[in-house]
Amino acid sequence: MKKKILITGGAGFIGSHVVRLFVNKYPNYEIVNLDALTYAGNLDNLTDVAQKPNYSFIKIDITNEAAINQLFEKQQFDGIVHLAAESHVDRSITDPLAFIRTNIIGTVNLLNAAKNQWNGNFEDKRFYHISTDEVYGSLGKEGMFTETTSYDPRSPYSSSKASSDMLVRAYFHTYNLPVVISNCSNNYGANQFPEKLIPLAINNIKNNKPIPIYGKGENIRDWLWVNDHARAIDVIYHQAKLGETYNIGGINEWTNIDLIHKLCEIMDKKLGRASGESAKLITFVTDRAGHDLRYAIDSSKLQRELGWKPSLQFEEGLEKTVDWYLANEQWMNNITSGDYLSYYEKQYKNR
Ligand code: NAD
Ligand code: TYD
């Protein structure tokens, strides 16, 4: 069936993988990619789909209520997959308001626009909000986040995402808006902006620069290959029960320091360095304020109800990721010659 789907944040890391999957898998869907092209948005991520007949791009900031309303007056959407967000915890510590504006107000602008456009005719309509496991807070050594774990966000980033999740739920209960939410663990893979741990470390190892590890590197994250997240988003968009939340994760917990040692081993091999050479770059720096100790996500509901499971083992995914960054030097150079350089100098100056 012909459908028009608005994907927000499609020029970013995860969004670009979702856009690619939907454009290629559903030639009968019209995919509209809406993105403000902030420092994290990069149309280089989508050169392979840019010319496809079922793809279009529109530059709008979701905090601009009038522009969002105008778009929804001009175009009718069957579905919205909402990924646009400020996404980096460290930036949220230095500039919380940017996160409040985009993640909370921007989300409400989209919810209102969808509500007004659909005007109670919700058949075959979907508002799918992409969120994070960070809304659940921080775990001790035991346990996992399930869909019923109470929200306990602890950074401005996770608090703004938690607020947006709550508002999406409120629109389901108050206005019957046909919403779905998913909360995913840490993603890794091609096209991730090099402020995040894995691409930052790959880039620094390659350039023989220190690899900054916050605190003692004992914090634990659950890592999922971005393509597996995109597959989960596809399954959830098409099959989820309305009003439901699904956790998405890799069942793949690593301390930061073990992960970086694994990455150093792979990089030694790929760069023809002696074993142990890259690990010499590991540098412990001042910890992140309020650094959550551990995230672990139970995705059994998604596996049981919708049949999704991760496709890749972490070592294989990490190696593919390293291969991608080494083969796409120009992508990285285009980023590191811009905004990222001044961010990097500020962020790591005193550490
Ligand atoms: P990203 O920072 O790489 O991309 C965000 C995109 O949103 C960029 O293209 C940016 O230009 C766009 N954007 C930002 N502000 C905007 C605005 N005001 N208007 C329009 N566009 C705007 O982020 P990501 O890592 O791809 O994350 C995408 C979504 O997935 C986010 O909602 C994030 O909270 C969620 N998420 C991310 C992870 C992860 O590990 N990266 C894990 C779970 C959930
Ligand atoms: P990050 O990629 O920023 O994701 P998140 O904070 O959303 O989990 O960080 C992943 C982990 O790596 C987190 O525990 C913080 C840590 N980290 C470092 O040790 N050094 C760094 O330079 C960065 C960016 C992150």
Short mmCIF file of C-alpha atoms and ligand atoms in Angstrom, two decimals:
data_model
loop_
_atom_site.label_atom_id
_atom_site.label_comp_id
_atom_site.label_asym_id
_atom_site.label_seq_id
_atom_site.Cartn_x
_atom_site.Cartn_y
_atom_site.Cartn_z
CA MET A 1 0.00 0.00 0.00
CA LYS A 2 1.25 3.52 -0.82
CA LYS A 3 2.22 5.35 2.36
CA LYS A 4 3.97 8.58 3.24
CA ILE A 5 6.25 8.40 6.26
CA LEU A 6 8.02 11.29 7.93
CA ILE A 7 11.33 10.31 9.51
CA THR A 8 12.79 13.03 11.74
CA GLY A 9 16.53 13.18 12.45
CA GLY A 10 17.19 11.12 9.31
CA ALA A 11 20.54 12.82 8.64
CA GLY A 12 21.92 11.66 11.99
CA PHE A 13 23.54 8.39 12.97
CA ILE A 14 20.61 6.04 13.64
CA GLY A 15 18.14 8.03 11.52
CA SER A 16 20.26 7.61 8.38
CA HIS A 17 20.24 3.82 8.81
CA VAL A 18 16.46 3.86 9.31
CA VAL A 19 15.93 6.06 6.24
CA ARG A 20 18.13 3.75 4.13
CA LEU A 21 16.31 0.63 5.31
CA PHE A 22 12.83 2.09 4.68
CA VAL A 23 13.70 3.66 1.30
CA ASN A 24 15.23 0.42 -0.02
CA LYS A 25 12.83 -2.07 1.56
CA TYR A 26 9.59 -0.21 0.82
CA PRO A 27 9.77 1.28 -2.70
CA ASN A 28 6.02 1.94 -2.49
CA TYR A 29 6.48 4.20 0.57
CA GLU A 30 7.34 7.85 0.18
CA ILE A 31 9.99 8.63 2.78
CA VAL A 32 10.36 12.26 3.83
CA ASN A 33 13.49 12.92 5.86
CA LEU A 34 13.12 15.99 8.10
CA ASP A 35 16.28 17.27 9.77
CA ALA A 36 17.59 20.63 10.98
CA LEU A 37 21.15 19.61 10.05
CA THR A 38 22.63 20.55 13.42
CA TYR A 39 26.30 19.72 14.03
CA ALA A 40 25.19 16.03 14.19
CA GLY A 41 23.20 15.98 10.96
CA ASN A 42 25.13 15.04 7.87
CA LEU A 43 23.64 14.42 4.44
CA ASP A 44 26.86 12.59 3.47
CA ASN A 45 25.30 9.72 5.46
CA LEU A 46 22.66 9.30 2.76
CA THR A 47 24.42 9.79 -0.59
CA ASP A 48 23.38 6.29 -1.69
CA VAL A 49 19.65 6.98 -1.31
CA ALA A 50 19.52 10.71 -2.08
CA GLN A 51 18.48 10.18 -5.72
CA LYS A 52 15.88 7.45 -5.09
CA PRO A 53 12.40 8.40 -6.36
CA ASN A 54 10.71 7.55 -3.03
CA TYR A 55 13.05 9.77 -0.94
CA SER A 56 12.98 13.48 -0.21
CA PHE A 57 14.73 15.74 2.29
CA ILE A 58 13.37 18.79 4.05
CA LYS A 59 15.38 21.06 6.35
CA ILE A 60 13.24 22.12 9.32
CA ASP A 61 14.01 22.64 12.99
CA ILE A 62 11.38 20.79 15.06
CA THR A 63 11.46 23.56 17.67
CA ASN A 64 9.95 25.85 15.00
CA GLU A 65 6.24 25.28 15.63
CA ALA A 66 5.07 27.40 12.67
CA ALA A 67 7.35 25.57 10.22
CA ILE A 68 6.19 22.17 11.50
CA ASN A 69 2.54 23.20 11.23
CA GLN A 70 3.08 24.51 7.70
CA LEU A 71 4.67 21.22 6.66
CA PHE A 72 1.73 19.25 8.06
CA GLU A 73 -0.68 21.58 6.24
CA LYS A 74 1.09 20.86 2.93
CA GLN A 75 1.78 17.13 3.28
CA GLN A 76 -0.34 14.28 4.65
CA PHE A 77 1.59 11.64 6.61
CA ASP A 78 0.52 8.10 7.42
CA GLY A 79 3.29 7.70 9.94
CA ILE A 80 6.00 9.54 11.84
CA VAL A 81 9.20 7.90 13.03
CA HIS A 82 10.67 10.47 15.38
CA LEU A 83 14.42 10.29 15.96
CA ALA A 84 15.44 13.97 15.85
CA ALA A 85 17.06 14.83 19.16
CA GLU A 86 20.03 16.29 20.90
CA SER A 87 21.71 13.00 21.78
CA HIS A 88 25.02 13.50 23.57
CA VAL A 89 25.11 13.33 27.38
CA ASP A 90 28.28 15.46 27.70
CA ARG A 91 26.76 18.27 25.64
CA SER A 92 23.61 18.09 27.82
CA ILE A 93 25.78 18.76 30.87
CA THR A 94 27.12 21.99 29.37
CA ASP A 95 23.91 23.12 27.60
CA PRO A 96 20.75 21.56 29.08
CA LEU A 97 18.38 24.07 27.44
CA ALA A 98 19.23 22.89 23.93
CA PHE A 99 17.98 19.44 25.04
CA ILE A 100 14.79 20.84 26.56
CA ARG A 101 14.03 22.74 23.37
CA THR A 102 14.60 19.97 20.85
CA ASN A 103 13.77 16.85 22.83
CA ILE A 104 10.73 18.13 24.72
CA ILE A 105 9.30 21.13 22.86
CA GLY A 106 10.24 19.72 19.45
CA THR A 107 8.48 16.45 20.27
CA VAL A 108 5.34 18.26 21.43
CA ASN A 109 5.31 20.31 18.21
CA LEU A 110 5.27 17.05 16.24
CA LEU A 111 2.65 15.45 18.49
CA ASN A 112 0.36 18.47 18.04
CA ALA A 113 0.88 18.57 14.28
CA ALA A 114 0.06 14.85 13.96
CA LYS A 115 -2.98 15.19 16.25
CA ASN A 116 -4.32 18.12 14.22
CA GLN A 117 -3.66 16.49 10.87
CA TRP A 118 -5.23 13.14 11.75
CA ASN A 119 -8.06 14.85 13.61
CA GLY A 120 -9.37 11.67 15.19
CA ASN A 121 -9.01 9.54 12.01
CA PHE A 122 -6.30 7.24 13.33
CA GLU A 123 -6.80 4.18 11.12
CA ASP A 124 -3.41 2.90 9.88
CA LYS A 125 -1.68 5.90 11.44
CA ARG A 126 1.40 5.71 13.71
CA PHE A 127 3.47 8.12 15.78
CA TYR A 128 6.60 6.17 16.67
CA HIS A 129 8.88 7.84 19.21
CA ILE A 130 12.47 6.58 19.45
CA SER A 131 13.90 6.75 22.94
CA THR A 132 16.76 5.48 25.03
CA ASP A 133 17.39 3.05 27.90
CA GLU A 134 18.97 5.98 29.78
CA VAL A 135 15.49 7.09 30.93
CA TYR A 136 15.51 4.16 33.39
CA GLY A 137 18.52 5.53 35.30
CA SER A 138 21.54 3.59 36.46
CA LEU A 139 21.78 -0.05 37.58
CA GLY A 140 24.00 -1.61 40.22
CA LYS A 141 25.78 -4.88 39.46
CA GLU A 142 22.54 -6.88 39.18
CA GLY A 143 19.31 -6.64 37.21
CA MET A 144 18.10 -5.33 33.87
CA PHE A 145 15.70 -2.63 32.68
CA THR A 146 12.31 -3.95 31.61
CA GLU A 147 9.45 -1.98 30.08
CA THR A 148 7.90 -1.60 33.55
CA THR A 149 11.04 -0.29 35.31
CA SER A 150 10.27 3.13 36.81
CA TYR A 151 11.85 6.06 35.06
CA ASP A 152 14.78 7.55 36.98
CA PRO A 153 16.72 9.74 34.53
CA ARG A 154 19.86 11.34 35.92
CA SER A 155 21.37 13.53 33.19
CA PRO A 156 19.81 16.50 31.39
CA TYR A 157 19.83 14.33 28.23
CA SER A 158 18.01 11.37 29.79
CA SER A 159 15.64 13.68 31.67
CA SER A 160 14.66 15.41 28.45
CA LYS A 161 14.11 12.05 26.73
CA ALA A 162 12.08 10.79 29.71
CA SER A 163 9.92 13.93 29.55
CA SER A 164 9.29 13.41 25.85
CA ASP A 165 8.37 9.74 26.45
CA MET A 166 5.87 10.83 29.11
CA LEU A 167 4.33 13.38 26.76
CA VAL A 168 4.00 10.77 24.00
CA ARG A 169 2.22 8.46 26.47
CA ALA A 170 0.01 11.37 27.56
CA TYR A 171 -1.10 11.95 23.95
CA PHE A 172 -2.06 8.26 23.73
CA HIS A 173 -4.17 8.39 26.88
CA THR A 174 -5.59 11.88 26.46
CA TYR A 175 -6.17 12.11 22.69
CA ASN A 176 -5.96 8.42 21.60
CA LEU A 177 -3.04 9.36 19.36
CA PRO A 178 -1.73 6.04 17.93
CA VAL A 179 1.72 6.04 19.51
CA VAL A 180 4.47 3.49 20.02
CA ILE A 181 7.73 4.00 21.96
CA SER A 182 10.97 2.04 21.98
CA ASN A 183 13.90 2.42 24.37
CA CYS A 184 17.20 1.20 23.02
CA SER A 185 20.65 0.63 24.47
CA ASN A 186 23.92 2.16 23.16
CA ASN A 187 24.27 1.87 19.39
CA TYR A 188 27.50 1.52 17.43
CA GLY A 189 28.30 1.26 13.74
CA ALA A 190 28.96 3.28 10.59
CA ASN A 191 28.23 7.03 10.47
CA GLN A 192 28.27 7.69 14.23
CA PHE A 193 29.43 11.18 15.12
CA PRO A 194 32.92 11.00 16.68
CA GLU A 195 31.89 12.60 19.98
CA LYS A 196 30.57 9.16 21.04
CA LEU A 197 32.96 6.64 22.59
CA ILE A 198 33.54 4.12 19.79
CA PRO A 199 34.08 6.42 16.76
CA LEU A 200 36.04 8.84 18.95
CA ALA A 201 38.35 6.03 20.05
CA ILE A 202 38.75 4.65 16.51
CA ASN A 203 39.67 8.10 15.21
CA ASN A 204 42.13 8.78 18.03
CA ILE A 205 43.79 5.36 17.76
CA LYS A 206 44.23 5.84 14.04
CA ASN A 207 45.81 9.25 14.60
CA ASN A 208 47.94 8.11 17.57
CA LYS A 209 46.10 10.43 19.95
CA PRO A 210 45.20 9.63 23.60
CA ILE A 211 41.98 7.60 24.08
CA PRO A 212 40.13 9.45 26.89
CA ILE A 213 38.50 7.04 29.37
CA TYR A 214 36.27 8.66 31.97
CA GLY A 215 37.04 7.67 35.59
CA LYS A 216 38.39 4.12 35.82
CA GLY A 217 36.57 2.81 32.77
CA GLU A 218 34.39 0.59 34.96
CA ASN A 219 31.04 1.89 33.69
CA ILE A 220 29.04 -0.69 31.78
CA ARG A 221 26.99 -0.22 28.62
CA ASP A 222 24.97 -2.68 26.53
CA TRP A 223 25.99 -2.27 22.87
CA LEU A 224 23.80 -2.93 19.83
CA TRP A 225 24.79 -2.75 16.16
CA VAL A 226 22.94 0.20 14.61
CA ASN A 227 21.64 -1.92 11.70
CA ASP A 228 19.97 -4.21 14.25
CA HIS A 229 18.32 -1.17 15.85
CA ALA A 230 17.05 -0.08 12.42
CA ARG A 231 15.63 -3.60 11.87
CA ALA A 232 13.90 -3.43 15.24
CA ILE A 233 12.41 -0.02 14.35
CA ASP A 234 11.05 -1.52 11.12
CA VAL A 235 9.44 -4.44 12.99
CA ILE A 236 8.02 -2.23 15.74
CA TYR A 237 6.70 0.40 13.31
CA HIS A 238 4.79 -2.25 11.37
CA GLN A 239 3.73 -4.72 14.05
CA ALA A 240 3.62 -3.11 17.49
CA LYS A 241 0.46 -2.80 19.51
CA LEU A 242 -0.48 0.85 19.90
CA GLY A 243 0.35 2.51 23.21
CA GLU A 244 3.06 -0.06 23.93
CA THR A 245 6.71 0.36 24.84
CA TYR A 246 9.44 -2.04 23.63
CA ASN A 247 12.97 -2.30 24.96
CA ILE A 248 15.69 -2.96 22.38
CA GLY A 249 19.14 -4.23 23.36
CA GLY A 250 22.05 -6.36 22.41
CA ILE A 251 22.39 -8.57 25.52
CA ASN A 252 25.96 -7.44 25.25
CA GLU A 253 27.40 -5.72 28.32
CA TRP A 254 30.95 -4.36 28.34
CA THR A 255 32.89 -2.20 30.75
CA ASN A 256 34.30 0.77 28.85
CA ILE A 257 37.86 -0.34 29.53
CA ASP A 258 37.31 -3.91 28.25
CA LEU A 259 35.58 -2.55 25.17
CA ILE A 260 38.47 -0.19 24.45
CA HIS A 261 41.02 -3.01 24.90
CA LYS A 262 39.04 -5.12 22.40
CA LEU A 263 38.95 -2.18 19.99
CA CYS A 264 42.71 -1.63 20.41
CA GLU A 265 43.35 -5.30 19.54
CA ILE A 266 41.27 -4.98 16.36
CA MET A 267 42.98 -1.70 15.43
CA ASP A 268 46.47 -3.18 15.97
CA LYS A 269 45.55 -5.94 13.55
CA LYS A 270 43.97 -3.65 10.93
CA LEU A 271 46.75 -1.04 11.07
CA GLY A 272 49.56 -3.61 11.12
CA ARG A 273 50.76 -2.44 14.54
CA ALA A 274 52.52 -4.64 17.10
CA SER A 275 50.11 -6.24 19.56
CA GLY A 276 49.54 -3.87 22.53
CA GLU A 277 50.66 -0.75 20.62
CA SER A 278 47.26 0.98 20.41
CA ALA A 279 46.42 0.21 24.07
CA LYS A 280 49.34 2.46 25.08
CA LEU A 281 47.12 5.39 24.03
CA ILE A 282 44.57 4.67 26.80
CA THR A 283 44.41 7.72 29.09
CA PHE A 284 42.21 7.96 32.18
CA VAL A 285 40.60 11.40 32.47
CA THR A 286 38.25 13.16 34.93
CA ASP A 287 34.95 11.32 35.17
CA ARG A 288 31.71 12.60 33.61
CA ALA A 289 29.50 14.41 36.20
CA GLY A 290 26.79 12.02 37.45
CA HIS A 291 28.14 9.23 35.24
CA ASP A 292 25.58 6.36 35.22
CA LEU A 293 27.29 3.15 36.31
CA ARG A 294 25.51 0.47 34.36
CA TYR A 295 22.81 0.03 31.72
CA ALA A 296 21.44 -3.40 30.81
CA ILE A 297 18.28 -3.95 28.87
CA ASP A 298 15.88 -6.86 28.80
CA SER A 299 14.49 -7.02 25.24
CA SER A 300 12.61 -10.30 25.72
CA LYS A 301 9.21 -8.65 25.08
CA LEU A 302 10.34 -7.56 21.60
CA GLN A 303 11.90 -10.96 20.92
CA ARG A 304 8.87 -12.89 22.17
CA GLU A 305 6.07 -10.74 20.73
CA LEU A 306 7.55 -9.47 17.47
CA GLY A 307 10.26 -12.04 16.74
CA TRP A 308 13.22 -9.60 16.53
CA LYS A 309 16.69 -10.54 17.71
CA PRO A 310 20.17 -9.06 17.22
CA SER A 311 21.87 -10.46 14.11
CA LEU A 312 25.52 -9.95 14.98
CA GLN A 313 27.98 -10.90 17.70
CA PHE A 314 29.74 -7.83 19.13
CA GLU A 315 33.27 -8.77 17.99
CA GLU A 316 32.05 -9.16 14.41
CA GLY A 317 30.10 -5.89 14.56
CA LEU A 318 33.04 -4.02 16.04
CA GLU A 319 35.34 -5.29 13.31
CA LYS A 320 32.85 -4.28 10.58
CA THR A 321 32.61 -0.86 12.25
CA VAL A 322 36.39 -0.39 12.31
CA ASP A 323 36.54 -1.44 8.63
CA TRP A 324 33.91 1.16 7.76
CA TYR A 325 35.73 4.02 9.51
CA LEU A 326 39.07 3.06 7.98
CA ALA A 327 37.51 2.86 4.50
CA ASN A 328 35.68 6.19 4.91
CA GLU A 329 38.44 8.56 5.94
CA GLN A 330 36.93 11.42 3.98
CA TRP A 331 33.64 11.17 5.95
CA MET A 332 35.59 11.58 9.18
CA ASN A 333 37.80 14.37 7.79
CA ASN A 334 34.74 16.36 6.72
CA ILE A 335 33.49 16.23 10.30
CA THR A 336 36.72 16.81 12.16
CA SER A 337 37.49 19.88 10.07
CA GLY A 338 34.25 21.53 11.29
CA ASP A 339 32.36 22.16 14.52
CA TYR A 340 33.67 19.00 16.10
CA LEU A 341 37.20 20.38 16.45
CA SER A 342 36.16 23.28 18.69
CA TYR A 343 33.87 20.98 20.73
CA TYR A 344 36.73 18.54 21.22
CA GLU A 345 39.15 21.21 22.40
CA LYS A 346 36.61 22.53 24.95
CA GLN A 347 35.44 19.11 26.15
CA TYR A 348 38.86 17.60 26.81
CA LYS A 349 40.84 20.77 27.69
CA ASN A 350 40.82 20.24 31.46
CA ARG A 351 40.76 16.45 31.57
P1 NAD B 1 22.44 11.98 16.34
O1 NAD B 1 22.84 13.07 17.27
O2 NAD B 1 23.47 11.26 15.55
O3 NAD B 1 21.37 12.55 15.29
C1 NAD B 1 20.33 13.41 15.66
C2 NAD B 1 19.76 14.03 14.39
O4 NAD B 1 18.68 14.90 14.78
C3 NAD B 1 20.76 14.88 13.61
O5 NAD B 1 20.67 14.61 12.23
C4 NAD B 1 20.35 16.31 13.92
O6 NAD B 1 20.63 17.22 12.86
C5 NAD B 1 18.84 16.14 14.12
N1 NAD B 1 18.31 17.20 14.98
C6 NAD B 1 18.78 17.61 16.19
N2 NAD B 1 18.04 18.65 16.64
C7 NAD B 1 17.07 18.85 15.72
C8 NAD B 1 16.00 19.78 15.64
N3 NAD B 1 15.79 20.70 16.59
N4 NAD B 1 15.18 19.72 14.56
C9 NAD B 1 15.38 18.80 13.59
N5 NAD B 1 16.40 17.94 13.60
C10 NAD B 1 17.23 17.95 14.66
O7 NAD B 1 21.58 10.98 17.24
P2 NAD B 1 21.42 9.40 17.14
O8 NAD B 1 22.48 8.77 17.94
O9 NAD B 1 21.23 9.02 15.73
O10 NAD B 1 20.06 9.22 17.93
C11 NAD B 1 18.81 9.26 17.25
C12 NAD B 1 17.68 9.03 18.25
O11 NAD B 1 17.87 7.76 18.88
C13 NAD B 1 17.64 10.05 19.37
O12 NAD B 1 16.29 10.33 19.65
C14 NAD B 1 18.31 9.35 20.55
O13 NAD B 1 17.80 9.82 21.77
C15 NAD B 1 17.90 7.92 20.28
N6 NAD B 1 18.83 6.88 20.82
C16 NAD B 1 20.16 6.93 20.52
C17 NAD B 1 21.02 5.92 20.98
C18 NAD B 1 22.49 5.90 20.65
O14 NAD B 1 23.21 5.03 21.15
N7 NAD B 1 22.98 6.77 19.80
C19 NAD B 1 20.49 4.88 21.76
C20 NAD B 1 19.12 4.86 22.04
C21 NAD B 1 18.30 5.87 21.55
P1 TYD B 2 28.77 7.67 25.01
O1 TYD B 2 29.23 7.09 23.71
O2 TYD B 2 28.84 9.16 25.20
O3 TYD B 2 27.29 7.13 25.28
P2 TYD B 2 26.36 7.25 26.62
O4 TYD B 2 26.93 8.22 27.55
O5 TYD B 2 25.08 7.73 26.04
O6 TYD B 2 26.29 5.87 27.19
O7 TYD B 2 29.62 6.99 26.17
C1 TYD B 2 29.66 5.60 26.35
C2 TYD B 2 30.44 5.33 27.61
O8 TYD B 2 31.80 5.73 27.39
C3 TYD B 2 29.95 6.14 28.80
O9 TYD B 2 30.11 5.33 29.98
C4 TYD B 2 30.92 7.32 28.87
C5 TYD B 2 32.21 6.73 28.34
N1 TYD B 2 33.09 7.67 27.61
C6 TYD B 2 34.46 7.73 27.94
O10 TYD B 2 34.94 7.01 28.83
N2 TYD B 2 35.25 8.59 27.23
C7 TYD B 2 34.77 9.40 26.25
O11 TYD B 2 35.54 10.20 25.67
C8 TYD B 2 33.37 9.34 25.92
C9 TYD B 2 32.78 10.20 24.85
C10 TYD B 2 32.57 8.44 26.62
#
